[in-house]
Amino acid sequence: ACETLLYGASRSQLASEVIRPALEAGKVVICDRYLDSSLVYQGFAGGGDVESIKQINNWATKGLFPDITIVLDLDVETGRQRTLQKDGNIRGLDRVEQKDLAFHQRVREGFLRLALEEPKRIFVVSGEGDRLDIHLRIWEIIQSFLKAREVKNGV
């Protein structure tokens, strides 16, 4: 519960000081590890109450939720190897990265579950392949989303 509140406090500051002002200025905002990450890491994988986590984050962000989320999907073994070999160098793991593979499997399953629950907002992109291919797949989704939003807003 303490961890959820700490992430909520951090998210509140980010939303009020960075994200909301940028959106009000008409900018597109891209960030990683927003609400869905808390639902998955502290909720589905960590055993916390998902509804409470949603309520805390709704309060913390004053209802500011993403229009679109991209989930990069990769099997946990490959993900662990990539984490260890970041930029070609072996590096230490942070507190969350040190958790066992079962935890990381629950994380993956949690993100995939959210994507099934919200298919119009959450898009799953395979993390397999080279970076350029992954980038192009993501860019295609983003372009389609932005075009659909322009049509919806009559731009």
mmCIF file of C-alpha atoms in Angstrom:
data_model
loop_
_atom_site.group_PDB
_atom_site.id
_atom_site.type_symbol
_atom_site.label_atom_id
_atom_site.label_comp_id
_atom_site.label_asym_id
_atom_site.label_seq_id
_atom_site.Cartn_x
_atom_site.Cartn_y
_atom_site.Cartn_z
ATOM 1 C CA ALA A 1 0.000 0.000 0.000
ATOM 2 C CA CYS A 2 2.836 2.385 0.825
ATOM 3 C CA GLU A 3 4.491 1.736 -2.545
ATOM 4 C CA THR A 4 1.206 2.410 -4.351
ATOM 5 C CA LEU A 5 0.807 5.722 -2.527
ATOM 6 C CA LEU A 6 4.385 6.741 -3.302
ATOM 7 C CA TYR A 7 3.915 6.023 -6.997
ATOM 8 C CA GLY A 8 0.597 7.854 -6.853
ATOM 9 C CA ALA A 9 2.273 10.911 -5.303
ATOM 10 C CA SER A 10 4.960 10.894 -7.975
ATOM 11 C CA ARG A 11 2.355 10.481 -10.708
ATOM 12 C CA SER A 12 0.322 13.348 -9.233
ATOM 13 C CA GLN A 13 3.294 15.682 -9.457
ATOM 14 C CA LEU A 14 4.113 14.568 -13.007
ATOM 15 C CA ALA A 15 0.500 14.996 -14.127
ATOM 16 C CA SER A 16 0.038 18.439 -12.584
ATOM 17 C CA GLU A 17 3.452 19.927 -13.367
ATOM 18 C CA VAL A 18 4.284 18.400 -16.746
ATOM 19 C CA ILE A 19 1.548 16.424 -18.508
ATOM 20 C CA ARG A 20 -1.552 18.559 -17.958
ATOM 21 C CA PRO A 21 0.181 21.874 -18.864
ATOM 22 C CA ALA A 22 1.602 20.302 -22.027
ATOM 23 C CA LEU A 23 -1.804 18.946 -23.040
ATOM 24 C CA GLU A 24 -3.421 22.325 -22.346
ATOM 25 C CA ALA A 25 -0.815 23.868 -24.671
ATOM 26 C CA GLY A 26 -1.964 21.479 -27.409
ATOM 27 C CA LYS A 27 1.082 19.221 -27.272
ATOM 28 C CA VAL A 28 1.192 15.459 -27.637
ATOM 29 C CA VAL A 29 2.668 13.866 -24.522
ATOM 30 C CA ILE A 30 4.563 10.594 -24.518
ATOM 31 C CA CYS A 31 5.591 8.981 -21.256
ATOM 32 C CA ASP A 32 6.415 5.553 -19.961
ATOM 33 C CA ARG A 33 5.136 3.757 -16.893
ATOM 34 C CA TYR A 34 1.925 5.576 -16.163
ATOM 35 C CA LEU A 35 -1.253 4.202 -14.537
ATOM 36 C CA ASP A 36 -1.233 0.827 -16.287
ATOM 37 C CA SER A 37 2.196 0.107 -14.818
ATOM 38 C CA SER A 38 0.886 0.555 -11.273
ATOM 39 C CA LEU A 39 -2.112 -1.638 -11.973
ATOM 40 C CA VAL A 40 0.171 -4.367 -13.266
ATOM 41 C CA TYR A 41 3.244 -4.143 -11.007
ATOM 42 C CA GLN A 42 1.543 -3.370 -7.698
ATOM 43 C CA GLY A 43 -1.796 -4.994 -8.552
ATOM 44 C CA PHE A 44 -1.762 -8.029 -10.818
ATOM 45 C CA ALA A 45 1.866 -9.039 -10.180
ATOM 46 C CA GLY A 46 2.326 -7.663 -6.664
ATOM 47 C CA GLY A 47 -0.955 -8.850 -5.182
ATOM 48 C CA GLY A 48 -2.391 -5.402 -4.407
ATOM 49 C CA ASP A 49 -6.050 -4.521 -4.796
ATOM 50 C CA VAL A 50 -6.434 -3.360 -8.397
ATOM 51 C CA GLU A 51 -9.579 -1.312 -7.710
ATOM 52 C CA SER A 52 -7.877 0.574 -4.867
ATOM 53 C CA ILE A 53 -4.888 1.248 -7.099
ATOM 54 C CA LYS A 54 -7.217 2.622 -9.791
ATOM 55 C CA GLN A 55 -8.935 4.872 -7.249
ATOM 56 C CA ILE A 56 -5.652 6.183 -5.829
ATOM 57 C CA ASN A 57 -4.322 6.971 -9.297
ATOM 58 C CA ASN A 58 -7.596 8.524 -10.431
ATOM 59 C CA TRP A 59 -7.420 10.827 -7.417
ATOM 60 C CA ALA A 60 -3.684 11.484 -7.859
ATOM 61 C CA THR A 61 -4.001 12.462 -11.523
ATOM 62 C CA LYS A 62 -7.398 14.136 -11.200
ATOM 63 C CA GLY A 63 -8.698 11.693 -13.796
ATOM 64 C CA LEU A 64 -5.928 12.195 -16.333
ATOM 65 C CA PHE A 65 -5.654 8.921 -18.225
ATOM 66 C CA PRO A 66 -3.828 8.106 -21.453
ATOM 67 C CA ASP A 67 -5.657 8.101 -24.763
ATOM 68 C CA ILE A 68 -3.440 5.316 -26.043
ATOM 69 C CA THR A 69 -0.966 2.879 -24.533
ATOM 70 C CA ILE A 70 1.603 0.761 -26.325
ATOM 71 C CA VAL A 71 2.678 -2.456 -24.606
ATOM 72 C CA LEU A 72 5.900 -3.988 -25.853
ATOM 73 C CA ASP A 73 5.438 -7.721 -25.384
ATOM 74 C CA LEU A 74 8.347 -10.083 -24.968
ATOM 75 C CA ASP A 75 8.793 -13.407 -23.207
ATOM 76 C CA VAL A 76 10.292 -12.904 -19.753
ATOM 77 C CA GLU A 77 13.508 -14.843 -20.399
ATOM 78 C CA THR A 78 14.367 -12.730 -23.442
ATOM 79 C CA GLY A 79 13.405 -9.588 -21.533
ATOM 80 C CA ARG A 80 15.718 -10.531 -18.665
ATOM 81 C CA GLN A 81 18.606 -11.108 -21.065
ATOM 82 C CA ARG A 82 18.016 -7.753 -22.737
ATOM 83 C CA THR A 83 17.920 -6.035 -19.367
ATOM 84 C CA LEU A 84 21.227 -7.594 -18.387
ATOM 85 C CA GLN A 85 22.828 -6.708 -21.720
ATOM 86 C CA LYS A 86 21.559 -3.121 -22.000
ATOM 87 C CA ASP A 87 23.611 -1.245 -24.577
ATOM 88 C CA GLY A 88 25.982 -4.201 -24.862
ATOM 89 C CA ASN A 89 27.148 -3.888 -21.259
ATOM 90 C CA ILE A 90 26.312 -6.164 -18.363
ATOM 91 C CA ARG A 91 24.700 -4.082 -15.648
ATOM 92 C CA GLY A 92 23.110 -4.535 -12.259
ATOM 93 C CA LEU A 93 19.397 -5.008 -11.810
ATOM 94 C CA ASP A 94 17.196 -2.554 -9.924
ATOM 95 C CA ARG A 95 14.830 -3.619 -7.128
ATOM 96 C CA VAL A 96 11.977 -4.602 -9.445
ATOM 97 C CA GLU A 97 14.221 -6.206 -12.052
ATOM 98 C CA GLN A 98 15.667 -8.448 -9.315
ATOM 99 C CA LYS A 99 12.308 -10.113 -8.686
ATOM 100 C CA ASP A 100 11.927 -13.711 -9.818
ATOM 101 C CA LEU A 101 10.760 -14.764 -13.267
ATOM 102 C CA ALA A 102 7.325 -15.744 -11.898
ATOM 103 C CA PHE A 103 6.754 -12.106 -10.880
ATOM 104 C CA HIS A 104 7.785 -10.915 -14.334
ATOM 105 C CA GLN A 105 5.498 -13.488 -15.944
ATOM 106 C CA ARG A 106 2.609 -12.060 -13.878
ATOM 107 C CA VAL A 107 3.621 -8.590 -15.087
ATOM 108 C CA ARG A 108 3.472 -9.733 -18.702
ATOM 109 C CA GLU A 109 0.137 -11.465 -18.151
ATOM 110 C CA GLY A 110 -1.198 -8.351 -16.411
ATOM 111 C CA PHE A 111 -0.356 -6.087 -19.335
ATOM 112 C CA LEU A 112 -1.864 -8.576 -21.798
ATOM 113 C CA ARG A 113 -4.991 -8.793 -19.641
ATOM 114 C CA LEU A 114 -5.370 -5.002 -19.641
ATOM 115 C CA ALA A 115 -4.946 -5.010 -23.428
ATOM 116 C CA LEU A 116 -7.778 -7.542 -23.755
ATOM 117 C CA GLU A 117 -9.976 -5.436 -21.465
ATOM 118 C CA GLU A 118 -9.282 -2.190 -23.370
ATOM 119 C CA PRO A 119 -8.458 -3.065 -26.986
ATOM 120 C CA LYS A 120 -9.314 0.425 -28.290
ATOM 121 C CA ARG A 121 -6.754 2.060 -25.980
ATOM 122 C CA ILE A 122 -4.041 -0.519 -25.383
ATOM 123 C CA PHE A 123 -2.078 -1.902 -28.309
ATOM 124 C CA VAL A 124 0.312 -4.825 -27.962
ATOM 125 C CA VAL A 125 3.428 -4.742 -30.124
ATOM 126 C CA SER A 126 5.828 -7.641 -30.257
ATOM 127 C CA GLY A 127 9.232 -6.780 -28.853
ATOM 128 C CA GLU A 128 10.780 -9.395 -31.136
ATOM 129 C CA GLY A 129 12.884 -8.253 -34.052
ATOM 130 C CA ASP A 130 15.198 -5.339 -34.496
ATOM 131 C CA ARG A 131 14.619 -1.881 -33.076
ATOM 132 C CA LEU A 132 13.726 -0.312 -36.410
ATOM 133 C CA ASP A 133 10.985 -2.888 -37.082
ATOM 134 C CA ILE A 134 9.551 -2.336 -33.592
ATOM 135 C CA HIS A 135 9.743 1.433 -34.063
ATOM 136 C CA LEU A 136 7.890 1.206 -37.385
ATOM 137 C CA ARG A 137 5.126 -0.946 -35.898
ATOM 138 C CA ILE A 138 4.640 1.551 -33.069
ATOM 139 C CA TRP A 139 4.746 4.532 -35.417
ATOM 140 C CA GLU A 140 2.039 2.950 -37.596
ATOM 141 C CA ILE A 141 -0.263 2.612 -34.567
ATOM 142 C CA ILE A 142 0.438 6.191 -33.442
ATOM 143 C CA GLN A 143 -0.193 7.604 -36.921
ATOM 144 C CA SER A 144 -3.511 5.741 -37.186
ATOM 145 C CA PHE A 145 -4.533 6.988 -33.757
ATOM 146 C CA LEU A 146 -3.641 10.616 -34.533
ATOM 147 C CA LYS A 147 -5.446 10.499 -37.895
ATOM 148 C CA ALA A 148 -8.565 9.052 -36.256
ATOM 149 C CA ARG A 149 -8.444 11.790 -33.601
ATOM 150 C CA GLU A 150 -8.145 14.471 -36.292
ATOM 151 C CA VAL A 151 -11.194 13.067 -38.084
ATOM 152 C CA LYS A 152 -13.130 12.891 -34.804
ATOM 153 C CA ASN A 153 -12.224 16.502 -33.965
ATOM 154 C CA GLY A 154 -12.923 17.747 -37.499
ATOM 155 C CA VAL A 155 -9.353 18.861 -38.118
#
